[in-house]
Amino acid sequence: MNYFEFYGIPESFKVNQALLKKKFYELSKLYHPDFYADEDETKQQEILELSTINNKAYLALGDPAKRLEYILKLHDLVSEGAKPQLPADFLMEMMDINERLMEVEDANELATITSETLAIEGDMNEELAKLTKDYEELDDIAKESRRIEIANIYYKQKYLLRIKESLSTFAARL
């Protein structure tokens, strides 16, 4: 089930939150199991499934990070356990940060590495904002190309998240 189609809204990385909430509440009322208590078991099961889809759709589309991941999964660009090919320069930069992190001896060094990591994250977020800004206006071929670029940033963000978790661990030790 495509959640965008379920709600009758266009696929977008930037969803109108008010419209999304409105659609969610409309369907919550329409598919509320209590209204179908007198129906046969088949109909009750159908309504329960639609109610569940409505809840899952709202959770997936209501959160920007989950929405991004959902769109990429919808187009088979990300999957659990995937081993993406990240650019060598990015991997070298992450390896450098990791090595420096393993050798941290004081809070000042940790602060420097943390600020560098946050700057990298900020750059990724800026790039992601540019890539998602006009997505709805693109033709299908351009959208496909754009999604690939977005998926690359998604995987970089996942990698960077591990670095940030390490930073937190080291910060707790100092």
GROMACS .gro file of N, CA and C in nm:
model
  522
    1MET      N    1   0.084  -0.118   0.000
    1MET     CA    2   0.000   0.000   0.000
    1MET      C    3   0.089   0.125   0.000
    2ASN      N    4   0.071   0.209  -0.098
    2ASN     CA    5   0.143   0.335  -0.107
    2ASN      C    6   0.070   0.436  -0.019
    3TYR      N    7   0.137   0.485   0.084
    3TYR     CA    8   0.072   0.575   0.179
    3TYR      C    9   0.029   0.707   0.115
    4PHE      N   10   0.106   0.756   0.019
    4PHE     CA   11   0.066   0.879  -0.049
    4PHE      C   12  -0.065   0.859  -0.124
    5GLU      N   13  -0.076   0.746  -0.194
    5GLU     CA   14  -0.200   0.714  -0.265
    5GLU      C   15  -0.314   0.693  -0.166
    6PHE      N   16  -0.285   0.628  -0.055
    6PHE     CA   17  -0.386   0.604   0.047
    6PHE      C   18  -0.450   0.735   0.094
    7TYR      N   19  -0.366   0.838   0.110
    7TYR     CA   20  -0.415   0.969   0.153
    7TYR      C   21  -0.457   1.059   0.037
    8GLY      N   22  -0.429   1.015  -0.086
    8GLY     CA   23  -0.465   1.096  -0.202
    8GLY      C   24  -0.384   1.224  -0.212
    9ILE      N   25  -0.257   1.217  -0.171
    9ILE     CA   26  -0.169   1.333  -0.178
    9ILE      C   27  -0.049   1.297  -0.265
   10PRO      N   28   0.013   1.397  -0.327
   10PRO     CA   29   0.128   1.369  -0.413
   10PRO      C   30   0.250   1.325  -0.330
   11GLU      N   31   0.331   1.240  -0.392
   11GLU     CA   32   0.456   1.199  -0.327
   11GLU      C   33   0.545   1.321  -0.313
   12SER      N   34   0.589   1.346  -0.191
   12SER     CA   35   0.669   1.464  -0.166
   12SER      C   36   0.752   1.445  -0.040
   13PHE      N   37   0.870   1.503  -0.041
   13PHE     CA   38   0.955   1.501   0.079
   13PHE      C   39   0.909   1.607   0.179
   14LYS      N   40   0.827   1.701   0.129
   14LYS     CA   41   0.775   1.809   0.214
   14LYS      C   42   0.623   1.806   0.206
   15VAL      N   43   0.564   1.737   0.299
   15VAL     CA   44   0.419   1.719   0.303
   15VAL      C   45   0.354   1.834   0.379
   16ASN      N   46   0.240   1.878   0.330
   16ASN     CA   47   0.160   1.977   0.401
   16ASN      C   48   0.107   1.909   0.528
   17GLN      N   49   0.161   1.945   0.642
   17GLN     CA   50   0.127   1.878   0.768
   17GLN      C   51  -0.020   1.895   0.805
   18ALA      N   52  -0.077   2.011   0.778
   18ALA     CA   53  -0.218   2.034   0.810
   18ALA      C   54  -0.307   1.943   0.726
   19LEU      N   55  -0.275   1.931   0.598
   19LEU     CA   56  -0.351   1.843   0.509
   19LEU      C   57  -0.335   1.697   0.551
   20LEU      N   58  -0.214   1.659   0.586
   20LEU     CA   59  -0.188   1.521   0.630
   20LEU      C   60  -0.272   1.489   0.754
   21LYS      N   61  -0.271   1.579   0.850
   21LYS     CA   62  -0.345   1.558   0.973
   21LYS      C   63  -0.496   1.549   0.943
   22LYS      N   64  -0.543   1.636   0.854
   22LYS     CA   65  -0.684   1.636   0.817
   22LYS      C   66  -0.723   1.502   0.755
   23LYS      N   67  -0.640   1.452   0.661
   23LYS     CA   68  -0.667   1.323   0.597
   23LYS      C   69  -0.666   1.211   0.700
   24PHE      N   70  -0.569   1.216   0.792
   24PHE     CA   71  -0.559   1.115   0.896
   24PHE      C   72  -0.687   1.110   0.979
   25TYR      N   73  -0.734   1.227   1.024
   25TYR     CA   74  -0.854   1.230   1.107
   25TYR      C   75  -0.979   1.187   1.030
   26GLU      N   76  -0.987   1.226   0.903
   26GLU     CA   77  -1.100   1.184   0.821
   26GLU      C   78  -1.106   1.032   0.812
   27LEU      N   79  -0.991   0.972   0.782
   27LEU     CA   80  -0.987   0.826   0.768
   27LEU      C   81  -0.998   0.755   0.902
   28SER      N   82  -0.952   0.820   1.008
   28SER     CA   83  -0.967   0.761   1.142
   28SER      C   84  -1.115   0.747   1.177
   29LYS      N   85  -1.192   0.849   1.141
   29LYS     CA   86  -1.336   0.842   1.166
   29LYS      C   87  -1.402   0.740   1.074
   30LEU      N   88  -1.364   0.742   0.947
   30LEU     CA   89  -1.424   0.652   0.849
   30LEU      C   90  -1.395   0.505   0.880
   31TYR      N   91  -1.274   0.477   0.926
   31TYR     CA   92  -1.232   0.338   0.949
   31TYR      C   93  -1.225   0.301   1.097
   32HIS      N   94  -1.297   0.373   1.180
   32HIS     CA   95  -1.293   0.338   1.322
   32HIS      C   96  -1.369   0.207   1.344
   33PRO      N   97  -1.303   0.107   1.403
   33PRO     CA   98  -1.365  -0.025   1.421
   33PRO      C   99  -1.497  -0.024   1.498
   34ASP      N  100  -1.515   0.069   1.590
   34ASP     CA  101  -1.640   0.074   1.668
   34ASP      C  102  -1.763   0.097   1.581
   35PHE      N  103  -1.745   0.166   1.469
   35PHE     CA  104  -1.858   0.193   1.380
   35PHE      C  105  -1.901   0.071   1.300
   36TYR      N  106  -1.821  -0.035   1.307
   36TYR     CA  107  -1.848  -0.155   1.227
   36TYR      C  108  -1.872  -0.278   1.315
   37ALA      N  109  -1.909  -0.255   1.438
   37ALA     CA  110  -1.929  -0.365   1.534
   37ALA      C  111  -2.040  -0.459   1.492
   38ASP      N  112  -2.138  -0.409   1.419
   38ASP     CA  113  -2.250  -0.494   1.376
   38ASP      C  114  -2.226  -0.562   1.242
   39GLU      N  115  -2.113  -0.534   1.180
   39GLU     CA  116  -2.081  -0.595   1.049
   39GLU      C  117  -2.027  -0.737   1.069
   40ASP      N  118  -2.021  -0.812   0.959
   40ASP     CA  119  -1.967  -0.948   0.969
   40ASP      C  120  -1.816  -0.942   0.992
   41GLU      N  121  -1.761  -1.055   1.028
   41GLU     CA  122  -1.620  -1.061   1.067
   41GLU      C  123  -1.527  -1.018   0.954
   42THR      N  124  -1.560  -1.050   0.831
   42THR     CA  125  -1.478  -1.013   0.717
   42THR      C  126  -1.468  -0.861   0.705
   43LYS      N  127  -1.581  -0.795   0.715
   43LYS     CA  128  -1.585  -0.649   0.706
   43LYS      C  129  -1.510  -0.585   0.824
   44GLN      N  130  -1.528  -0.641   0.943
   44GLN     CA  131  -1.458  -0.589   1.061
   44GLN      C  132  -1.307  -0.602   1.042
   45GLN      N  133  -1.263  -0.714   0.987
   45GLN     CA  134  -1.119  -0.735   0.964
   45GLN      C  135  -1.067  -0.635   0.860
   46GLU      N  136  -1.144  -0.612   0.756
   46GLU     CA  137  -1.106  -0.517   0.652
   46GLU      C  138  -1.090  -0.377   0.712
   47ILE      N  139  -1.185  -0.337   0.794
   47ILE     CA  140  -1.181  -0.205   0.857
   47ILE      C  141  -1.062  -0.195   0.953
   48LEU      N  142  -1.036  -0.300   1.027
   48LEU     CA  143  -0.922  -0.301   1.118
   48LEU      C  144  -0.791  -0.284   1.040
   49GLU      N  145  -0.780  -0.352   0.927
   49GLU     CA  146  -0.660  -0.338   0.844
   49GLU      C  147  -0.646  -0.197   0.789
   50LEU      N  148  -0.757  -0.137   0.744
   50LEU     CA  149  -0.753   0.000   0.694
   50LEU      C  150  -0.717   0.099   0.805
   51SER      N  151  -0.767   0.075   0.923
   51SER     CA  152  -0.735   0.159   1.038
   51SER      C  153  -0.586   0.149   1.071
   52THR      N  154  -0.533   0.029   1.063
   52THR     CA  155  -0.391   0.007   1.090
   52THR      C  156  -0.305   0.076   0.984
   53ILE      N  157  -0.345   0.064   0.858
   53ILE     CA  158  -0.272   0.131   0.750
   53ILE      C  159  -0.274   0.282   0.771
   54ASN      N  160  -0.388   0.335   0.810
   54ASN     CA  161  -0.401   0.478   0.836
   54ASN      C  162  -0.302   0.523   0.943
   55ASN      N  163  -0.293   0.448   1.052
   55ASN     CA  164  -0.200   0.483   1.161
   55ASN      C  165  -0.055   0.474   1.114
   56LYS      N  166  -0.022   0.367   1.044
   56LYS     CA  167   0.116   0.351   0.995
   56LYS      C  168   0.152   0.460   0.894
   57ALA      N  169   0.057   0.492   0.806
   57ALA     CA  170   0.080   0.595   0.705
   57ALA      C  171   0.107   0.730   0.772
   58TYR      N  172   0.028   0.762   0.872
   58TYR     CA  173   0.044   0.890   0.940
   58TYR      C  174   0.179   0.897   1.011
   59LEU      N  175   0.218   0.789   1.073
   59LEU     CA  176   0.349   0.787   1.140
   59LEU      C  177   0.463   0.801   1.040
   60ALA      N  178   0.453   0.733   0.927
   60ALA     CA  179   0.558   0.736   0.826
   60ALA      C  180   0.567   0.871   0.757
   61LEU      N  181   0.453   0.930   0.724
   61LEU     CA  182   0.454   1.054   0.647
   61LEU      C  183   0.462   1.179   0.735
   62GLY      N  184   0.427   1.165   0.861
   62GLY     CA  185   0.427   1.280   0.951
   62GLY      C  186   0.564   1.324   0.998
   63ASP      N  187   0.660   1.235   0.995
   63ASP     CA  188   0.796   1.264   1.041
   63ASP      C  189   0.888   1.278   0.920
   64PRO      N  190   0.959   1.390   0.905
   64PRO     CA  191   1.042   1.412   0.786
   64PRO      C  192   1.145   1.301   0.760
   65ALA      N  193   1.212   1.253   0.864
   65ALA     CA  194   1.313   1.149   0.845
   65ALA      C  195   1.248   1.017   0.803
   66LYS      N  196   1.137   0.982   0.867
   66LYS     CA  197   1.066   0.859   0.830
   66LYS      C  198   1.008   0.869   0.689
   67ARG      N  199   0.960   0.988   0.654
   67ARG     CA  200   0.904   1.010   0.520
   67ARG      C  201   1.013   0.991   0.414
   68LEU      N  202   1.129   1.049   0.438
   68LEU     CA  203   1.240   1.035   0.345
   68LEU      C  204   1.274   0.887   0.326
   69GLU      N  205   1.289   0.817   0.436
   69GLU     CA  206   1.321   0.675   0.429
   69GLU      C  207   1.209   0.597   0.359
   70TYR      N  208   1.084   0.633   0.387
   70TYR     CA  209   0.971   0.565   0.324
   70TYR      C  210   0.974   0.582   0.172
   71ILE      N  211   0.997   0.705   0.126
   71ILE     CA  212   1.002   0.730  -0.018
   71ILE      C  213   1.115   0.650  -0.082
   72LEU      N  214   1.230   0.649  -0.018
   72LEU     CA  215   1.343   0.574  -0.074
   72LEU      C  216   1.314   0.424  -0.077
   73LYS      N  217   1.249   0.372   0.028
   73LYS     CA  218   1.211   0.231   0.029
   73LYS      C  219   1.105   0.202  -0.077
   74LEU      N  220   1.013   0.294  -0.094
   74LEU     CA  221   0.907   0.279  -0.193
   74LEU      C  222   0.965   0.260  -0.333
   75HIS      N  223   1.080   0.320  -0.357
   75HIS     CA  224   1.145   0.313  -0.487
   75HIS      C  225   1.267   0.219  -0.485
   76ASP      N  226   1.271   0.131  -0.385
   76ASP     CA  227   1.377   0.029  -0.373
   76ASP      C  228   1.519   0.087  -0.373
   77LEU      N  229   1.537   0.201  -0.309
   77LEU     CA  230   1.668   0.262  -0.303
   77LEU      C  231   1.739   0.239  -0.170
   78VAL      N  232   1.664   0.199  -0.069
   78VAL     CA  233   1.724   0.161   0.059
   78VAL      C  234   1.656   0.034   0.108
   79SER      N  235   1.732  -0.044   0.180
   79SER     CA  236   1.676  -0.165   0.239
   79SER      C  237   1.759  -0.201   0.362
   80GLU      N  238   1.699  -0.281   0.448
   80GLU     CA  239   1.768  -0.324   0.569
   80GLU      C  240   1.891  -0.408   0.530
   81GLY      N  241   2.003  -0.379   0.593
   81GLY     CA  242   2.124  -0.457   0.570
   81GLY      C  243   2.196  -0.426   0.440
   82ALA      N  244   2.153  -0.323   0.367
   82ALA     CA  245   2.218  -0.287   0.241
   82ALA      C  246   2.359  -0.237   0.269
   83LYS      N  247   2.447  -0.266   0.177
   83LYS     CA  248   2.586  -0.220   0.186
   83LYS      C  249   2.610  -0.120   0.073
   84PRO      N  250   2.579   0.007   0.098
   84PRO     CA  251   2.592   0.106  -0.009
   84PRO      C  252   2.738   0.136  -0.043
   85GLN      N  253   2.760   0.178  -0.165
   85GLN     CA  254   2.892   0.221  -0.209
   85GLN      C  255   2.903   0.370  -0.181
   86LEU      N  256   2.966   0.406  -0.071
   86LEU     CA  257   2.984   0.546  -0.038
   86LEU      C  258   3.111   0.598  -0.105
   87PRO      N  259   3.115   0.727  -0.137
   87PRO     CA  260   3.233   0.784  -0.203
   87PRO      C  261   3.358   0.767  -0.117
   88ALA      N  262   3.469   0.740  -0.184
   88ALA     CA  263   3.596   0.716  -0.114
   88ALA      C  264   3.638   0.836  -0.030
   89ASP      N  265   3.618   0.958  -0.081
   89ASP     CA  266   3.659   1.075  -0.005
   89ASP      C  267   3.578   1.089   0.124
   90PHE      N  268   3.450   1.055   0.119
   90PHE     CA  269   3.367   1.058   0.239
   90PHE      C  270   3.416   0.953   0.339
   91LEU      N  271   3.443   0.833   0.291
   91LEU     CA  272   3.490   0.726   0.379
   91LEU      C  273   3.625   0.761   0.442
   92MET      N  274   3.712   0.824   0.365
   92MET     CA  275   3.842   0.865   0.420
   92MET      C  276   3.824   0.971   0.528
   93GLU      N  277   3.733   1.064   0.504
   93GLU     CA  278   3.705   1.168   0.603
   93GLU      C  279   3.649   1.107   0.732
   94MET      N  280   3.561   1.010   0.718
   94MET     CA  281   3.503   0.943   0.835
   94MET      C  282   3.609   0.860   0.908
   95MET      N  283   3.696   0.795   0.832
   95MET     CA  284   3.803   0.717   0.894
   95MET      C  285   3.897   0.808   0.972
   96ASP      N  286   3.926   0.924   0.916
   96ASP     CA  287   4.012   1.020   0.985
   96ASP      C  288   3.947   1.065   1.116
   97ILE      N  289   3.819   1.097   1.111
   97ILE     CA  290   3.747   1.139   1.232
   97ILE      C  291   3.747   1.025   1.334
   98ASN      N  292   3.720   0.906   1.289
   98ASN     CA  293   3.718   0.789   1.379
   98ASN      C  294   3.853   0.767   1.445
   99GLU      N  295   3.961   0.776   1.369
   99GLU     CA  296   4.095   0.757   1.424
   99GLU      C  297   4.128   0.865   1.527
  100ARG      N  298   4.095   0.988   1.493
  100ARG     CA  299   4.119   1.097   1.588
  100ARG      C  300   4.035   1.078   1.714
  101LEU      N  301   3.915   1.028   1.695
  101LEU     CA  302   3.826   1.004   1.809
  101LEU      C  303   3.884   0.899   1.903
  102MET      N  304   3.944   0.796   1.846
  102MET     CA  305   4.002   0.688   1.928
  102MET      C  306   4.123   0.738   2.009
  103GLU      N  307   4.183   0.847   1.963
  103GLU     CA  308   4.302   0.899   2.030
  103GLU      C  309   4.273   1.022   2.118
  104VAL      N  310   4.147   1.057   2.132
  104VAL     CA  311   4.109   1.176   2.210
  104VAL      C  312   4.157   1.161   2.354
  105GLU      N  313   4.218   1.270   2.402
  105GLU     CA  314   4.269   1.270   2.538
  105GLU      C  315   4.204   1.375   2.628
  106ASP      N  316   4.142   1.474   2.566
  106ASP     CA  317   4.079   1.576   2.650
  106ASP      C  318   3.953   1.632   2.583
  107ALA      N  319   3.882   1.710   2.661
  107ALA     CA  320   3.753   1.763   2.616
  107ALA      C  321   3.767   1.860   2.499
  108ASN      N  322   3.880   1.933   2.492
  108ASN     CA  323   3.900   2.027   2.382
  108ASN      C  324   3.912   1.953   2.248
  109GLU      N  325   3.988   1.845   2.246
  109GLU     CA  326   3.999   1.765   2.124
  109GLU      C  327   3.863   1.710   2.084
  110LEU      N  328   3.790   1.661   2.182
  110LEU     CA  329   3.657   1.606   2.155
  110LEU      C  330   3.564   1.714   2.100
  111ALA      N  331   3.574   1.834   2.155
  111ALA     CA  332   3.490   1.945   2.108
  111ALA      C  333   3.522   1.980   1.962
  112THR      N  334   3.649   1.977   1.927
  112THR     CA  335   3.690   2.006   1.789
  112THR      C  336   3.633   1.902   1.693
  113ILE      N  337   3.646   1.775   1.729
  113ILE     CA  338   3.594   1.667   1.645
  113ILE      C  339   3.442   1.676   1.636
  114THR      N  340   3.378   1.707   1.747
  114THR     CA  341   3.232   1.720   1.749
  114THR      C  342   3.188   1.832   1.657
  115SER      N  343   3.255   1.946   1.661
  115SER     CA  344   3.214   2.059   1.576
  115SER      C  345   3.238   2.026   1.428
  116GLU      N  346   3.344   1.954   1.397
  116GLU     CA  347   3.368   1.912   1.259
  116GLU      C  348   3.257   1.817   1.212
  117THR      N  349   3.219   1.727   1.297
  117THR     CA  350   3.113   1.631   1.264
  117THR      C  351   2.981   1.702   1.244
  118LEU      N  352   2.951   1.798   1.330
  118LEU     CA  353   2.827   1.874   1.316
  118LEU      C  354   2.827   1.959   1.189
  119ALA      N  355   2.945   2.009   1.150
  119ALA     CA  356   2.956   2.086   1.026
  119ALA      C  357   2.928   1.996   0.905
  120ILE      N  358   2.982   1.875   0.908
  120ILE     CA  359   2.956   1.779   0.800
  120ILE      C  360   2.807   1.747   0.793
  121GLU      N  361   2.747   1.726   0.910
  121GLU     CA  362   2.604   1.698   0.915
  121GLU      C  363   2.524   1.817   0.861
  122GLY      N  364   2.564   1.936   0.897
  122GLY     CA  365   2.498   2.057   0.848
  122GLY      C  366   2.505   2.068   0.696
  123ASP      N  367   2.623   2.037   0.641
  123ASP     CA  368   2.639   2.040   0.495
  123ASP      C  369   2.547   1.937   0.428
  124MET      N  370   2.539   1.819   0.488
  124MET     CA  371   2.450   1.715   0.433
  124MET      C  372   2.305   1.760   0.438
  125ASN      N  373   2.266   1.820   0.549
  125ASN     CA  374   2.128   1.867   0.563
  125ASN      C  375   2.096   1.976   0.461
  126GLU      N  376   2.192   2.066   0.436
  126GLU     CA  377   2.174   2.170   0.335
  126GLU      C  378   2.155   2.108   0.197
  127GLU      N  379   2.241   2.014   0.164
  127GLU     CA  380   2.232   1.947   0.034
  127GLU      C  381   2.099   1.874   0.020
  128LEU      N  382   2.057   1.809   0.126
  128LEU     CA  383   1.930   1.737   0.125
  128LEU      C  384   1.814   1.835   0.105
  129ALA      N  385   1.819   1.948   0.169
  129ALA     CA  386   1.714   2.049   0.154
  129ALA      C  387   1.707   2.097   0.008
  130LYS      N  388   1.822   2.117  -0.054
  130LYS     CA  389   1.824   2.158  -0.195
  130LYS      C  390   1.764   2.049  -0.285
  131LEU      N  391   1.799   1.925  -0.258
  131LEU     CA  392   1.753   1.814  -0.342
  131LEU      C  393   1.604   1.787  -0.328
  132THR      N  394   1.549   1.814  -0.211
  132THR     CA  395   1.408   1.785  -0.188
  132THR      C  396   1.317   1.904  -0.215
  133LYS      N  397   1.375   2.020  -0.228
  133LYS     CA  398   1.297   2.144  -0.239
  133LYS      C  399   1.195   2.142  -0.353
  134ASP      N  400   1.238   2.113  -0.473
  134ASP     CA  401   1.150   2.122  -0.590
  134ASP      C  402   1.116   1.984  -0.647
  135TYR      N  403   1.127   1.882  -0.566
  135TYR     CA  404   1.108   1.744  -0.610
  135TYR      C  405   0.975   1.722  -0.682
  136GLU      N  406   0.867   1.776  -0.628
  136GLU     CA  407   0.733   1.752  -0.684
  136GLU      C  408   0.720   1.807  -0.825
  137GLU      N  409   0.799   1.908  -0.859
  137GLU     CA  410   0.788   1.974  -0.989
  137GLU      C  411   0.866   1.902  -1.099
  138LEU      N  412   0.946   1.804  -1.063
  138LEU     CA  413   1.031   1.735  -1.160
  138LEU      C  414   0.953   1.632  -1.240
  139ASP      N  415   1.005   1.598  -1.359
  139ASP     CA  416   0.945   1.488  -1.434
  139ASP      C  417   0.996   1.356  -1.376
  140ASP      N  418   0.939   1.246  -1.420
  140ASP     CA  419   0.971   1.116  -1.360
  140ASP      C  420   1.118   1.079  -1.369
  141ILE      N  421   1.182   1.110  -1.481
  141ILE     CA  422   1.324   1.077  -1.498
  141ILE      C  423   1.409   1.159  -1.401
  142ALA      N  424   1.379   1.287  -1.391
  142ALA     CA  425   1.454   1.374  -1.299
  142ALA      C  426   1.429   1.333  -1.154
  143LYS      N  427   1.306   1.292  -1.123
  143LYS     CA  428   1.276   1.247  -0.987
  143LYS      C  429   1.359   1.124  -0.952
  144GLU      N  430   1.370   1.032  -1.047
  144GLU     CA  431   1.448   0.910  -1.022
  144GLU      C  432   1.593   0.945  -0.993
  145SER      N  433   1.648   1.033  -1.073
  145SER     CA  434   1.787   1.075  -1.053
  145SER      C  435   1.802   1.144  -0.917
  146ARG      N  436   1.707   1.229  -0.884
  146ARG     CA  437   1.711   1.302  -0.757
  146ARG      C  438   1.704   1.206  -0.640
  147ARG      N  439   1.617   1.105  -0.650
  147ARG     CA  440   1.605   1.007  -0.540
  147ARG      C  441   1.736   0.933  -0.517
  148ILE      N  442   1.809   0.906  -0.623
  148ILE     CA  443   1.939   0.838  -0.609
  148ILE      C  444   2.035   0.927  -0.531
  149GLU      N  445   2.038   1.055  -0.564
  149GLU     CA  446   2.123   1.150  -0.490
  149GLU      C  447   2.081   1.157  -0.343
  150ILE      N  448   1.951   1.159  -0.320
  150ILE     CA  449   1.899   1.165  -0.183
  150ILE      C  450   1.936   1.039  -0.107
  151ALA      N  451   1.928   0.924  -0.173
  151ALA     CA  452   1.966   0.797  -0.109
  151ALA      C  453   2.113   0.798  -0.069
  152ASN      N  454   2.198   0.857  -0.152
  152ASN     CA  455   2.340   0.865  -0.117
  152ASN      C  456   2.360   0.947   0.010
  153ILE      N  457   2.288   1.056   0.022
  153ILE     CA  458   2.298   1.137   0.144
  153ILE      C  459   2.239   1.060   0.263
  154TYR      N  460   2.130   0.990   0.240
  154TYR     CA  461   2.068   0.909   0.346
  154TYR      C  462   2.172   0.812   0.405
  155TYR      N  463   2.243   0.742   0.319
  155TYR     CA  464   2.343   0.646   0.367
  155TYR      C  465   2.461   0.715   0.435
  156LYS      N  466   2.498   0.831   0.386
  156LYS     CA  467   2.604   0.907   0.453
  156LYS      C  468   2.558   0.948   0.593
  157GLN      N  469   2.431   0.990   0.603
  157GLN     CA  470   2.377   1.029   0.733
  157GLN      C  471   2.378   0.911   0.830
  158LYS      N  472   2.344   0.792   0.780
  158LYS     CA  473   2.345   0.673   0.866
  158LYS      C  474   2.487   0.647   0.917
  159TYR      N  475   2.583   0.662   0.829
  159TYR     CA  476   2.723   0.642   0.867
  159TYR      C  477   2.764   0.747   0.971
  160LEU      N  478   2.727   0.870   0.945
  160LEU     CA  479   2.761   0.979   1.036
  160LEU      C  480   2.694   0.960   1.172
  161LEU      N  481   2.577   0.902   1.173
  161LEU     CA  482   2.507   0.876   1.299
  161LEU      C  483   2.592   0.787   1.390
  162ARG      N  484   2.659   0.689   1.332
  162ARG     CA  485   2.747   0.602   1.413
  162ARG      C  486   2.862   0.683   1.473
  163ILE      N  487   2.916   0.775   1.395
  163ILE     CA  488   3.023   0.862   1.447
  163ILE      C  489   2.969   0.946   1.563
  164LYS      N  490   2.851   1.001   1.546
  164LYS     CA  491   2.792   1.084   1.652
  164LYS      C  492   2.766   1.002   1.778
  165GLU      N  493   2.727   0.877   1.762
  165GLU     CA  494   2.707   0.790   1.878
  165GLU      C  495   2.839   0.766   1.949
  166SER      N  496   2.946   0.748   1.872
  166SER     CA  497   3.080   0.733   1.931
  166SER      C  498   3.121   0.860   2.006
  167LEU      N  499   3.089   0.974   1.947
  167LEU     CA  500   3.120   1.101   2.013
  167LEU      C  501   3.051   1.110   2.148
  168SER      N  502   2.927   1.068   2.153
  168SER     CA  503   2.851   1.069   2.279
  168SER      C  504   2.914   0.977   2.381
  169THR      N  505   2.956   0.861   2.337
  169THR     CA  506   3.021   0.765   2.426
  169THR      C  507   3.149   0.822   2.484
  170PHE      N  508   3.231   0.884   2.397
  170PHE     CA  509   3.357   0.941   2.444
  170PHE      C  510   3.332   1.062   2.533
  171ALA      N  511   3.229   1.139   2.501
  171ALA     CA  512   3.198   1.258   2.585
  171ALA      C  513   3.160   1.214   2.726
  172ALA      N  514   3.092   1.102   2.738
  172ALA     CA  515   3.052   1.053   2.870
  172ALA      C  516   3.172   1.007   2.952
  173ARG      N  517   3.277   0.968   2.884
  173ARG     CA  518   3.398   0.920   2.953
  173ARG      C  519   3.488   1.032   3.001
  174LEU      N  520   3.480   1.147   2.933
  174LEU     CA  521   3.570   1.259   2.971
  174LEU      C  522   3.514   1.343   3.081
   0.00000   0.00000   0.00000
